[in-house]
mmCIF file of C-alpha atoms and ligand atoms in Angstrom:
data_model
loop_
_atom_site.group_PDB
_atom_site.id
_atom_site.type_symbol
_atom_site.label_atom_id
_atom_site.label_comp_id
_atom_site.label_asym_id
_atom_site.label_seq_id
_atom_site.Cartn_x
_atom_site.Cartn_y
_atom_site.Cartn_z
ATOM 1 C CA MET A 1 43.007 -28.647 -38.104
ATOM 2 C CA ARG A 2 43.879 -24.952 -37.702
ATOM 3 C CA LEU A 3 45.273 -24.025 -34.337
ATOM 4 C CA SER A 4 45.036 -20.516 -32.914
ATOM 5 C CA ARG A 5 48.193 -18.695 -31.857
ATOM 6 C CA ARG A 6 47.125 -19.226 -28.233
ATOM 7 C CA SER A 7 46.730 -23.025 -28.727
ATOM 8 C CA LEU A 8 50.085 -23.236 -30.468
ATOM 9 C CA LEU A 9 51.725 -21.387 -27.600
ATOM 10 C CA ALA A 10 50.054 -23.749 -25.123
ATOM 11 C CA GLN A 11 51.208 -26.795 -27.072
ATOM 12 C CA SER A 12 54.774 -25.590 -27.387
ATOM 13 C CA ALA A 13 54.742 -24.978 -23.628
ATOM 14 C CA GLY A 14 53.853 -28.662 -23.151
ATOM 15 C CA PHE A 15 50.268 -27.700 -22.172
ATOM 16 C CA ALA A 16 51.623 -25.714 -19.261
ATOM 17 C CA SER A 17 49.020 -23.673 -17.487
ATOM 18 C CA LEU A 18 47.743 -20.911 -19.727
ATOM 19 C CA SER A 19 48.503 -18.523 -16.880
ATOM 20 C CA LEU A 20 52.202 -19.116 -17.570
ATOM 21 C CA LEU A 21 51.858 -17.806 -21.090
ATOM 22 C CA PRO A 22 53.347 -14.422 -21.902
ATOM 23 C CA ASN A 23 51.039 -11.511 -21.136
ATOM 24 C CA MET A 24 50.541 -10.812 -24.817
ATOM 25 C CA ALA A 25 48.715 -14.156 -25.192
ATOM 26 C CA ARG A 26 46.209 -13.471 -22.389
ATOM 27 C CA ALA A 27 43.245 -11.169 -22.668
ATOM 28 C CA ALA A 28 43.587 -8.811 -19.686
ATOM 29 C CA PRO A 29 40.199 -8.159 -18.068
ATOM 30 C CA ALA A 30 39.005 -4.657 -18.903
ATOM 31 C CA GLN A 31 39.544 -2.158 -16.093
ATOM 32 C CA ARG A 32 36.332 -0.553 -14.699
ATOM 33 C CA LYS A 33 36.484 2.786 -12.903
ATOM 34 C CA VAL A 34 33.914 3.096 -10.132
ATOM 35 C CA ILE A 35 32.673 5.925 -7.900
ATOM 36 C CA PHE A 36 30.944 4.388 -4.891
ATOM 37 C CA ASP A 37 28.190 6.526 -3.347
ATOM 38 C CA THR A 38 27.368 4.820 -0.069
ATOM 39 C CA ASP A 39 25.957 4.976 3.484
ATOM 40 C CA PRO A 40 28.107 2.474 5.382
ATOM 41 C CA GLY A 41 26.240 0.480 6.660
ATOM 42 C CA ILE A 42 27.027 -3.216 7.003
ATOM 43 C CA ASP A 43 26.065 -4.305 3.499
ATOM 44 C CA ASP A 44 27.675 -1.121 2.131
ATOM 45 C CA ALA A 45 30.951 -2.220 3.742
ATOM 46 C CA MET A 46 30.467 -5.623 2.088
ATOM 47 C CA ALA A 47 29.961 -3.938 -1.287
ATOM 48 C CA LEU A 48 33.036 -1.774 -0.789
ATOM 49 C CA LEU A 49 35.201 -4.796 0.023
ATOM 50 C CA LEU A 50 33.835 -6.672 -2.981
ATOM 51 C CA LEU A 51 34.746 -3.780 -5.281
ATOM 52 C CA HIS A 52 38.139 -3.306 -3.617
ATOM 53 C CA GLY A 53 38.953 -7.017 -3.729
ATOM 54 C CA THR A 54 38.169 -7.400 -7.431
ATOM 55 C CA PRO A 55 41.292 -6.896 -9.563
ATOM 56 C CA ASN A 56 39.654 -5.318 -12.609
ATOM 57 C CA ILE A 57 37.732 -2.747 -10.543
ATOM 58 C CA GLU A 58 39.460 0.560 -9.923
ATOM 59 C CA LEU A 59 37.730 2.576 -7.227
ATOM 60 C CA VAL A 60 38.337 6.253 -8.031
ATOM 61 C CA GLY A 61 36.240 7.907 -5.325
ATOM 62 C CA ILE A 62 33.913 7.287 -2.405
ATOM 63 C CA THR A 63 31.069 9.686 -1.684
ATOM 64 C CA THR A 64 28.896 9.425 1.381
ATOM 65 C CA ALA A 65 25.138 9.363 1.642
ATOM 66 C CA ALA A 66 22.631 9.419 4.462
ATOM 67 C CA GLY A 67 20.673 6.286 5.261
ATOM 68 C CA ASN A 68 22.030 3.648 7.610
ATOM 69 C CA GLY A 69 23.330 6.453 9.832
ATOM 70 C CA LEU A 70 23.210 10.222 9.884
ATOM 71 C CA ILE A 71 25.644 11.717 7.376
ATOM 72 C CA ASP A 72 28.390 12.305 9.984
ATOM 73 C CA THR A 73 28.233 8.634 10.976
ATOM 74 C CA THR A 74 28.313 7.230 7.437
ATOM 75 C CA THR A 75 31.110 9.650 6.512
ATOM 76 C CA HIS A 76 33.179 8.591 9.520
ATOM 77 C CA ASN A 77 32.587 4.955 8.570
ATOM 78 C CA ALA A 78 33.617 5.532 4.951
ATOM 79 C CA LEU A 79 36.884 7.141 6.110
ATOM 80 C CA TYR A 80 37.405 4.303 8.584
ATOM 81 C CA LEU A 81 36.903 1.634 5.911
ATOM 82 C CA ALA A 82 39.141 3.423 3.400
ATOM 83 C CA GLU A 83 41.913 3.753 5.983
ATOM 84 C CA ARG A 84 41.603 0.274 7.462
ATOM 85 C CA PHE A 85 41.573 -1.486 4.083
ATOM 86 C CA ARG A 86 44.067 0.895 2.429
ATOM 87 C CA ILE A 87 41.667 2.133 -0.219
ATOM 88 C CA ASP A 88 43.606 5.169 -1.297
ATOM 89 C CA VAL A 89 40.949 7.291 -2.996
ATOM 90 C CA PRO A 90 39.264 10.602 -2.151
ATOM 91 C CA VAL A 91 36.367 10.322 0.274
ATOM 92 C CA SER A 92 33.897 13.158 0.155
ATOM 93 C CA LYS A 93 30.928 14.014 2.342
ATOM 94 C CA GLY A 94 27.450 14.057 0.871
ATOM 95 C CA GLN A 95 24.102 15.512 1.788
ATOM 96 C CA GLY A 96 22.516 14.823 5.152
ATOM 97 C CA ALA A 97 18.982 15.553 3.977
ATOM 98 C CA SER A 98 16.946 14.567 0.934
ATOM 99 C CA LEU A 99 16.197 16.931 -1.974
ATOM 100 C CA ASP A 100 12.977 17.773 -0.139
ATOM 101 C CA GLY A 101 14.890 18.557 3.073
ATOM 102 C CA VAL A 102 13.992 15.425 5.015
ATOM 103 C CA THR A 103 16.513 13.862 7.436
ATOM 104 C CA SER A 104 15.581 10.232 8.109
ATOM 105 C CA SER A 105 16.073 8.400 11.399
ATOM 106 C CA PRO A 106 18.742 5.706 11.055
ATOM 107 C CA PRO A 107 17.690 2.029 11.328
ATOM 108 C CA VAL A 108 19.709 1.240 14.468
ATOM 109 C CA THR A 109 18.145 -2.186 14.997
ATOM 110 C CA ILE A 110 19.438 -3.299 11.584
ATOM 111 C CA HIS A 111 22.909 -1.728 11.322
ATOM 112 C CA GLY A 112 23.620 -0.835 14.951
ATOM 113 C CA ARG A 113 24.058 2.573 16.569
ATOM 114 C CA ASN A 114 27.346 3.187 14.731
ATOM 115 C CA ALA A 115 25.930 1.663 11.497
ATOM 116 C CA LEU A 116 28.742 -0.918 11.404
ATOM 117 C CA GLY A 117 27.200 -3.498 13.687
ATOM 118 C CA ASP A 118 28.419 -1.733 16.845
ATOM 119 C CA ILE A 119 31.961 -3.101 16.543
ATOM 120 C CA PRO A 120 34.520 -0.813 18.204
ATOM 121 C CA LEU A 121 35.904 1.653 15.649
ATOM 122 C CA SER A 122 39.359 3.130 16.138
ATOM 123 C CA ALA A 123 40.171 6.788 15.473
ATOM 124 C CA VAL A 124 40.516 7.761 11.821
ATOM 125 C CA HIS A 125 43.348 9.868 10.445
ATOM 126 C CA LYS A 126 42.358 9.971 6.785
ATOM 127 C CA LYS A 127 41.084 13.406 5.788
ATOM 128 C CA LEU A 128 37.977 14.201 3.804
ATOM 129 C CA ASP A 129 38.244 15.587 0.295
ATOM 130 C CA PRO A 130 37.208 19.260 0.620
ATOM 131 C CA ARG A 131 34.652 19.053 -2.184
ATOM 132 C CA PRO A 132 31.025 18.182 -1.487
ATOM 133 C CA ALA A 133 30.155 14.738 -2.818
ATOM 134 C CA HIS A 134 28.250 15.944 -5.876
ATOM 135 C CA ASP A 135 31.210 18.139 -6.938
ATOM 136 C CA LEU A 136 33.643 15.250 -6.590
ATOM 137 C CA ILE A 137 31.312 13.156 -8.770
ATOM 138 C CA ILE A 138 31.148 15.892 -11.420
ATOM 139 C CA ASP A 139 34.929 16.426 -11.429
ATOM 140 C CA LEU A 140 35.762 12.722 -11.653
ATOM 141 C CA VAL A 141 33.221 12.046 -14.389
ATOM 142 C CA ARG A 142 34.445 14.992 -16.478
ATOM 143 C CA ALA A 143 38.066 13.925 -15.972
ATOM 144 C CA ASN A 144 37.299 10.340 -17.098
ATOM 145 C CA PRO A 145 34.740 10.686 -19.888
ATOM 146 C CA HIS A 146 32.775 7.487 -20.705
ATOM 147 C CA GLU A 147 34.808 5.475 -18.213
ATOM 148 C CA ILE A 148 33.067 5.779 -14.874
ATOM 149 C CA THR A 149 30.408 3.539 -13.376
ATOM 150 C CA LEU A 150 28.464 5.282 -10.613
ATOM 151 C CA VAL A 151 27.333 2.792 -7.986
ATOM 152 C CA ALA A 152 24.851 4.154 -5.422
ATOM 153 C CA THR A 153 23.720 2.194 -2.374
ATOM 154 C CA GLY A 154 22.277 4.815 -0.001
ATOM 155 C CA HIS A 155 19.859 7.730 -0.329
ATOM 156 C CA MET A 156 20.642 8.995 -3.825
ATOM 157 C CA THR A 157 20.702 12.742 -3.184
ATOM 158 C CA ASN A 158 24.329 13.240 -4.310
ATOM 159 C CA LEU A 159 23.735 11.766 -7.760
ATOM 160 C CA ALA A 160 20.632 13.883 -8.263
ATOM 161 C CA LEU A 161 22.462 17.053 -7.175
ATOM 162 C CA ALA A 162 25.336 16.248 -9.538
ATOM 163 C CA LEU A 163 22.840 15.865 -12.376
ATOM 164 C CA ARG A 164 21.040 19.113 -11.512
ATOM 165 C CA LYS A 165 24.311 21.067 -11.366
ATOM 166 C CA ALA A 166 26.003 19.437 -14.365
ATOM 167 C CA PRO A 167 23.498 17.779 -16.703
ATOM 168 C CA ASP A 168 26.397 17.095 -19.126
ATOM 169 C CA ILE A 169 27.605 14.257 -16.878
ATOM 170 C CA ALA A 170 24.665 12.130 -18.065
ATOM 171 C CA SER A 171 26.380 11.689 -21.419
ATOM 172 C CA LEU A 172 29.824 11.308 -19.839
ATOM 173 C CA VAL A 173 29.345 8.431 -17.400
ATOM 174 C CA LYS A 174 29.704 4.877 -18.605
ATOM 175 C CA ASP A 175 26.722 3.693 -16.584
ATOM 176 C CA VAL A 176 24.861 3.926 -13.272
ATOM 177 C CA VAL A 177 24.040 1.016 -10.961
ATOM 178 C CA LEU A 178 21.597 1.587 -8.091
ATOM 179 C CA MET A 179 20.699 -0.613 -5.141
ATOM 180 C CA GLY A 180 17.155 0.452 -4.495
ATOM 181 C CA GLY A 181 13.517 -0.189 -5.139
ATOM 182 C CA ALA A 182 11.318 -3.249 -5.327
ATOM 183 C CA PHE A 183 9.299 -4.123 -8.425
ATOM 184 C CA GLY A 184 7.229 -7.121 -7.366
ATOM 185 C CA HIS A 185 9.374 -9.831 -8.950
ATOM 186 C CA HIS A 186 9.611 -12.778 -6.551
ATOM 187 C CA ASP A 187 6.879 -10.899 -4.683
ATOM 188 C CA ALA A 188 9.391 -8.244 -3.554
ATOM 189 C CA ARG A 189 7.650 -5.291 -1.885
ATOM 190 C CA GLY A 190 8.901 -2.481 0.288
ATOM 191 C CA ASN A 191 11.076 -3.040 3.338
ATOM 192 C CA VAL A 192 10.458 0.250 5.174
ATOM 193 C CA THR A 193 6.801 0.599 4.204
ATOM 194 C CA PRO A 194 4.627 -1.926 2.388
ATOM 195 C CA ALA A 195 5.309 0.162 -0.727
ATOM 196 C CA ALA A 196 8.903 1.368 -0.478
ATOM 197 C CA GLU A 197 12.468 0.152 -0.231
ATOM 198 C CA ALA A 198 14.712 2.140 2.160
ATOM 199 C CA ASN A 199 17.101 3.847 -0.275
ATOM 200 C CA PHE A 200 14.340 5.081 -2.572
ATOM 201 C CA HIS A 201 12.127 6.007 0.387
ATOM 202 C CA GLY A 202 14.948 8.116 1.892
ATOM 203 C CA ASP A 203 15.067 10.378 -1.170
ATOM 204 C CA PRO A 204 12.309 9.425 -3.601
ATOM 205 C CA ARG A 205 12.647 12.604 -5.658
ATOM 206 C CA ALA A 206 16.347 11.921 -6.225
ATOM 207 C CA ALA A 207 15.611 8.347 -7.313
ATOM 208 C CA ASP A 208 12.904 9.548 -9.704
ATOM 209 C CA GLU A 209 15.180 12.213 -11.244
ATOM 210 C CA ILE A 210 17.995 9.685 -11.679
ATOM 211 C CA CYS A 211 15.595 7.369 -13.528
ATOM 212 C CA ALA A 212 14.498 10.290 -15.750
ATOM 213 C CA ALA A 213 18.009 11.181 -16.920
ATOM 214 C CA ARG A 214 19.378 10.030 -20.268
ATOM 215 C CA TRP A 215 22.140 7.815 -18.921
ATOM 216 C CA PRO A 216 22.246 4.002 -18.739
ATOM 217 C CA VAL A 217 20.770 2.959 -15.379
ATOM 218 C CA THR A 218 20.515 -0.539 -13.923
ATOM 219 C CA ILE A 219 18.555 -1.080 -10.720
ATOM 220 C CA VAL A 220 19.467 -3.949 -8.436
ATOM 221 C CA GLY A 221 16.390 -3.985 -6.226
ATOM 222 C CA LEU A 222 14.957 -6.169 -3.493
ATOM 223 C CA ASP A 223 13.601 -8.434 -6.275
ATOM 224 C CA VAL A 224 17.075 -9.962 -6.515
ATOM 225 C CA THR A 225 18.906 -8.892 -3.369
ATOM 226 C CA THR A 226 16.477 -10.898 -1.219
ATOM 227 C CA GLN A 227 17.122 -13.969 -3.379
ATOM 228 C CA THR A 228 20.716 -14.229 -2.167
ATOM 229 C CA LEU A 229 21.294 -15.195 1.457
ATOM 230 C CA MET A 230 24.612 -15.533 3.260
ATOM 231 C CA THR A 231 24.468 -17.802 6.314
ATOM 232 C CA ASP A 232 26.549 -17.939 9.478
ATOM 233 C CA ALA A 233 28.407 -20.923 8.004
ATOM 234 C CA TYR A 234 29.307 -18.795 4.973
ATOM 235 C CA PHE A 235 30.713 -16.010 7.190
ATOM 236 C CA GLU A 236 32.459 -18.531 9.437
ATOM 237 C CA ASN A 237 34.370 -19.745 6.382
ATOM 238 C CA LEU A 238 35.348 -16.150 5.577
ATOM 239 C CA ARG A 239 36.393 -15.596 9.182
ATOM 240 C CA GLN A 240 38.612 -18.708 9.129
ATOM 241 C CA HIS A 241 40.223 -18.236 5.730
ATOM 242 C CA GLY A 242 39.598 -14.658 4.637
ATOM 243 C CA GLY A 243 42.290 -12.874 6.657
ATOM 244 C CA GLN A 244 41.588 -9.451 8.128
ATOM 245 C CA SER A 245 38.643 -8.780 5.789
ATOM 246 C CA GLY A 246 37.035 -12.118 6.623
ATOM 247 C CA ARG A 247 37.281 -11.482 10.367
ATOM 248 C CA PHE A 248 35.942 -7.954 9.931
ATOM 249 C CA LEU A 249 32.984 -9.245 7.912
ATOM 250 C CA TRP A 250 32.151 -11.778 10.604
ATOM 251 C CA ASP A 251 32.260 -9.073 13.267
ATOM 252 C CA ILE A 252 30.097 -6.488 11.494
ATOM 253 C CA THR A 253 27.433 -8.989 10.407
ATOM 254 C CA ARG A 254 26.470 -10.167 13.919
ATOM 255 C CA VAL A 255 23.855 -7.447 14.500
ATOM 256 C CA TYR A 256 22.616 -7.753 10.916
ATOM 257 C CA MET A 257 22.275 -11.529 11.300
ATOM 258 C CA THR A 258 20.210 -11.100 14.465
ATOM 259 C CA PHE A 259 17.879 -8.734 12.637
ATOM 260 C CA HIS A 260 17.417 -11.210 9.772
ATOM 261 C CA ARG A 261 16.836 -14.111 12.173
ATOM 262 C CA GLY A 262 13.978 -12.033 13.530
ATOM 263 C CA LEU A 263 12.490 -12.127 10.022
ATOM 264 C CA GLY A 264 12.640 -15.939 10.175
ATOM 265 C CA LEU A 265 15.660 -16.159 7.854
ATOM 266 C CA ASP A 266 18.707 -18.387 8.155
ATOM 267 C CA GLY A 267 21.076 -15.771 6.749
ATOM 268 C CA ILE A 268 21.283 -12.148 5.667
ATOM 269 C CA TYR A 269 19.938 -10.584 2.517
ATOM 270 C CA VAL A 270 22.748 -9.439 0.244
ATOM 271 C CA ASN A 271 21.589 -5.962 -0.728
ATOM 272 C CA ASP A 272 24.433 -3.607 -1.601
ATOM 273 C CA ALA A 273 26.990 -6.288 -2.426
ATOM 274 C CA SER A 274 24.557 -7.494 -5.117
ATOM 275 C CA ALA A 275 24.856 -4.108 -6.829
ATOM 276 C CA ALA A 276 28.648 -4.428 -6.729
ATOM 277 C CA ALA A 277 28.305 -7.988 -8.047
ATOM 278 C CA TYR A 278 26.239 -6.695 -10.966
ATOM 279 C CA VAL A 279 29.057 -4.300 -11.912
ATOM 280 C CA ILE A 280 31.600 -7.105 -11.831
ATOM 281 C CA ALA A 281 29.548 -9.966 -13.290
ATOM 282 C CA PRO A 282 26.321 -8.798 -14.964
ATOM 283 C CA GLU A 283 25.924 -12.286 -16.455
ATOM 284 C CA LEU A 284 24.780 -13.453 -13.003
ATOM 285 C CA PHE A 285 21.565 -11.410 -13.428
ATOM 286 C CA LYS A 286 18.547 -11.323 -15.737
ATOM 287 C CA THR A 287 17.135 -7.890 -16.473
ATOM 288 C CA GLN A 288 14.002 -6.273 -17.852
ATOM 289 C CA LYS A 289 13.845 -2.888 -19.567
ATOM 290 C CA GLY A 290 11.297 -0.142 -19.155
ATOM 291 C CA ALA A 291 10.658 3.339 -17.772
ATOM 292 C CA VAL A 292 10.739 3.584 -13.967
ATOM 293 C CA ARG A 293 8.829 6.048 -11.774
ATOM 294 C CA VAL A 294 9.375 6.538 -8.068
ATOM 295 C CA SER A 295 6.457 7.940 -6.097
ATOM 296 C CA THR A 296 7.283 11.251 -4.383
ATOM 297 C CA GLU A 297 4.188 11.676 -2.226
ATOM 298 C CA GLY A 298 1.414 10.078 -0.235
ATOM 299 C CA VAL A 299 1.189 6.595 1.215
ATOM 300 C CA THR A 300 3.150 5.184 -1.713
ATOM 301 C CA LEU A 301 6.160 7.519 -1.062
ATOM 302 C CA GLY A 302 9.285 5.808 -2.405
ATOM 303 C CA GLU A 303 7.416 3.083 -4.287
ATOM 304 C CA SER A 304 9.097 2.115 -7.562
ATOM 305 C CA VAL A 305 7.097 0.953 -10.568
ATOM 306 C CA GLN A 306 8.386 -0.061 -13.978
ATOM 307 C CA LYS A 307 6.410 0.070 -17.217
ATOM 308 C CA ALA A 308 8.051 -2.803 -19.093
ATOM 309 C CA ASP A 309 8.913 -1.870 -22.695
ATOM 310 C CA SER A 310 7.037 -4.973 -23.812
ATOM 311 C CA ARG A 311 3.708 -3.719 -22.352
ATOM 312 C CA VAL A 312 1.355 -1.203 -23.956
ATOM 313 C CA TYR A 313 -0.744 1.242 -21.894
ATOM 314 C CA PRO A 314 -2.747 4.377 -22.614
ATOM 315 C CA PRO A 315 -0.735 7.646 -22.321
ATOM 316 C CA GLY A 316 0.537 8.194 -18.777
ATOM 317 C CA ASP A 317 3.269 9.189 -16.334
ATOM 318 C CA TRP A 318 5.853 6.733 -17.703
ATOM 319 C CA ASP A 319 5.829 8.287 -21.209
ATOM 320 C CA ASN A 320 8.897 10.001 -22.680
ATOM 321 C CA ARG A 321 11.213 8.603 -20.063
ATOM 322 C CA PRO A 322 14.283 6.498 -20.840
ATOM 323 C CA SER A 323 14.300 2.763 -20.534
ATOM 324 C CA VAL A 324 15.915 1.583 -17.300
ATOM 325 C CA GLN A 325 17.121 -1.970 -16.646
ATOM 326 C CA ILE A 326 15.838 -3.642 -13.515
ATOM 327 C CA CYS A 327 17.216 -6.956 -12.295
ATOM 328 C CA THR A 328 14.617 -9.710 -12.083
ATOM 329 C CA GLU A 329 16.657 -12.895 -11.506
ATOM 330 C CA VAL A 330 20.013 -13.681 -9.932
ATOM 331 C CA ASP A 331 22.373 -16.618 -9.736
ATOM 332 C CA ALA A 332 22.675 -16.507 -5.927
ATOM 333 C CA GLU A 333 25.465 -19.085 -5.732
ATOM 334 C CA GLY A 334 27.357 -17.075 -8.348
ATOM 335 C CA VAL A 335 27.143 -13.950 -6.154
ATOM 336 C CA ARG A 336 28.260 -15.833 -3.044
ATOM 337 C CA SER A 337 31.177 -17.333 -4.893
ATOM 338 C CA LEU A 338 32.212 -13.968 -6.398
ATOM 339 C CA PHE A 339 32.169 -12.383 -2.952
ATOM 340 C CA ARG A 340 34.131 -15.242 -1.366
ATOM 341 C CA LYS A 341 36.731 -15.018 -4.116
ATOM 342 C CA ALA A 342 37.185 -11.270 -3.575
ATOM 343 C CA VAL A 343 37.609 -11.706 0.194
ATOM 344 C CA PHE A 344 40.111 -14.541 -0.239
ATOM 345 C CA GLN A 345 41.956 -12.445 -2.816
ATOM 346 C CA MET A 346 42.556 -9.793 -0.131
ATOM 347 C CA ALA A 347 43.667 -12.312 2.541
HETATM 348 C C1 BDR B 1 19.213 -0.756 1.525
HETATM 349 O O1 BDR B 1 18.934 -0.006 2.708
HETATM 350 C C2 BDR B 1 20.059 0.003 3.552
HETATM 351 O O2 BDR B 1 19.714 -0.352 4.843
HETATM 352 C C3 BDR B 1 21.008 -1.001 3.024
HETATM 353 O O3 BDR B 1 22.343 -0.607 3.236
HETATM 354 C C4 BDR B 1 20.683 -1.083 1.572
HETATM 355 O O4 BDR B 1 21.385 -0.127 0.840
HETATM 356 C C5 BDR B 1 18.298 -1.962 1.494
HETATM 357 O O5 BDR B 1 16.967 -1.560 1.412
HETATM 358 CA CA1 CA B 2 23.277 1.023 1.779
#
């Protein structure tokens, strides 16, 4: 029998835990650089903590988007979260209105008036990066060619503006992961209109332009985010054993839980944290490839529709667009366990 160098090392160590082996014998998990474009937002805060609490994720910047609050609110919240959880990266303010100049009303019954579940927020001392969000994205992507994953979980105006100003970044990012859209898998439809999911509805033109660019995009839509629920018992466990982050998560999810109970659910949908989970553990998801269009007008405003690569249609509006991956299935227990692990890691 041939033994690998790793097995021989383990044997000579008397089968001691492999974690005691010298570093050279262990495969270090590859480091992933992430820019998080976000509208915190309760589930945005969850996604941020998941990214921050995962050792092989290196957050390199946070850019703010409109959505769960007006841009001043989400920007304040992003600075608050970065300061409170010692996430020492530039935070830069994004656009308050969509590409078409629309400012949406925040969903106060879902995220609270301060967009973080109406918990008291202390004063923030951390300063904003002076660059607008799309410029910070461009600078960071150019400074780290082929290394950065862009994760967007709010209205996607900043990404679209970055692309318009610097189309070269499309070939310089590693990949793009969006929380947005609904494609009818598991009967997922819109959550702000019967047709549209909130992030795509808030800036449908931006979402459509992002899906038209020649960069690798994965969409984590309502098809999968509504398949993962986190119950009160789940958050109680985090509150008991997850240190400061666990207690914070319990506090901010009270308003969100009440909203979901009103939908007849025994737990909250895991929207933005599912996008973060995809970045960390894509094996928890099944995907389907095909061109994606987002409707920019009429009663279907913000609706997202994929033409699967496996289907053939007469010539139409999906032609000559890149293939985008959408998530169609998720291992919900895998996501819950990944999240729990990240929170406990920070405790
Ligand atoms: C998305 O909309 C926002 O309310 C959430 O933060 C999430 O990004 C879900 O449709
Ligand atoms: Ca969000």
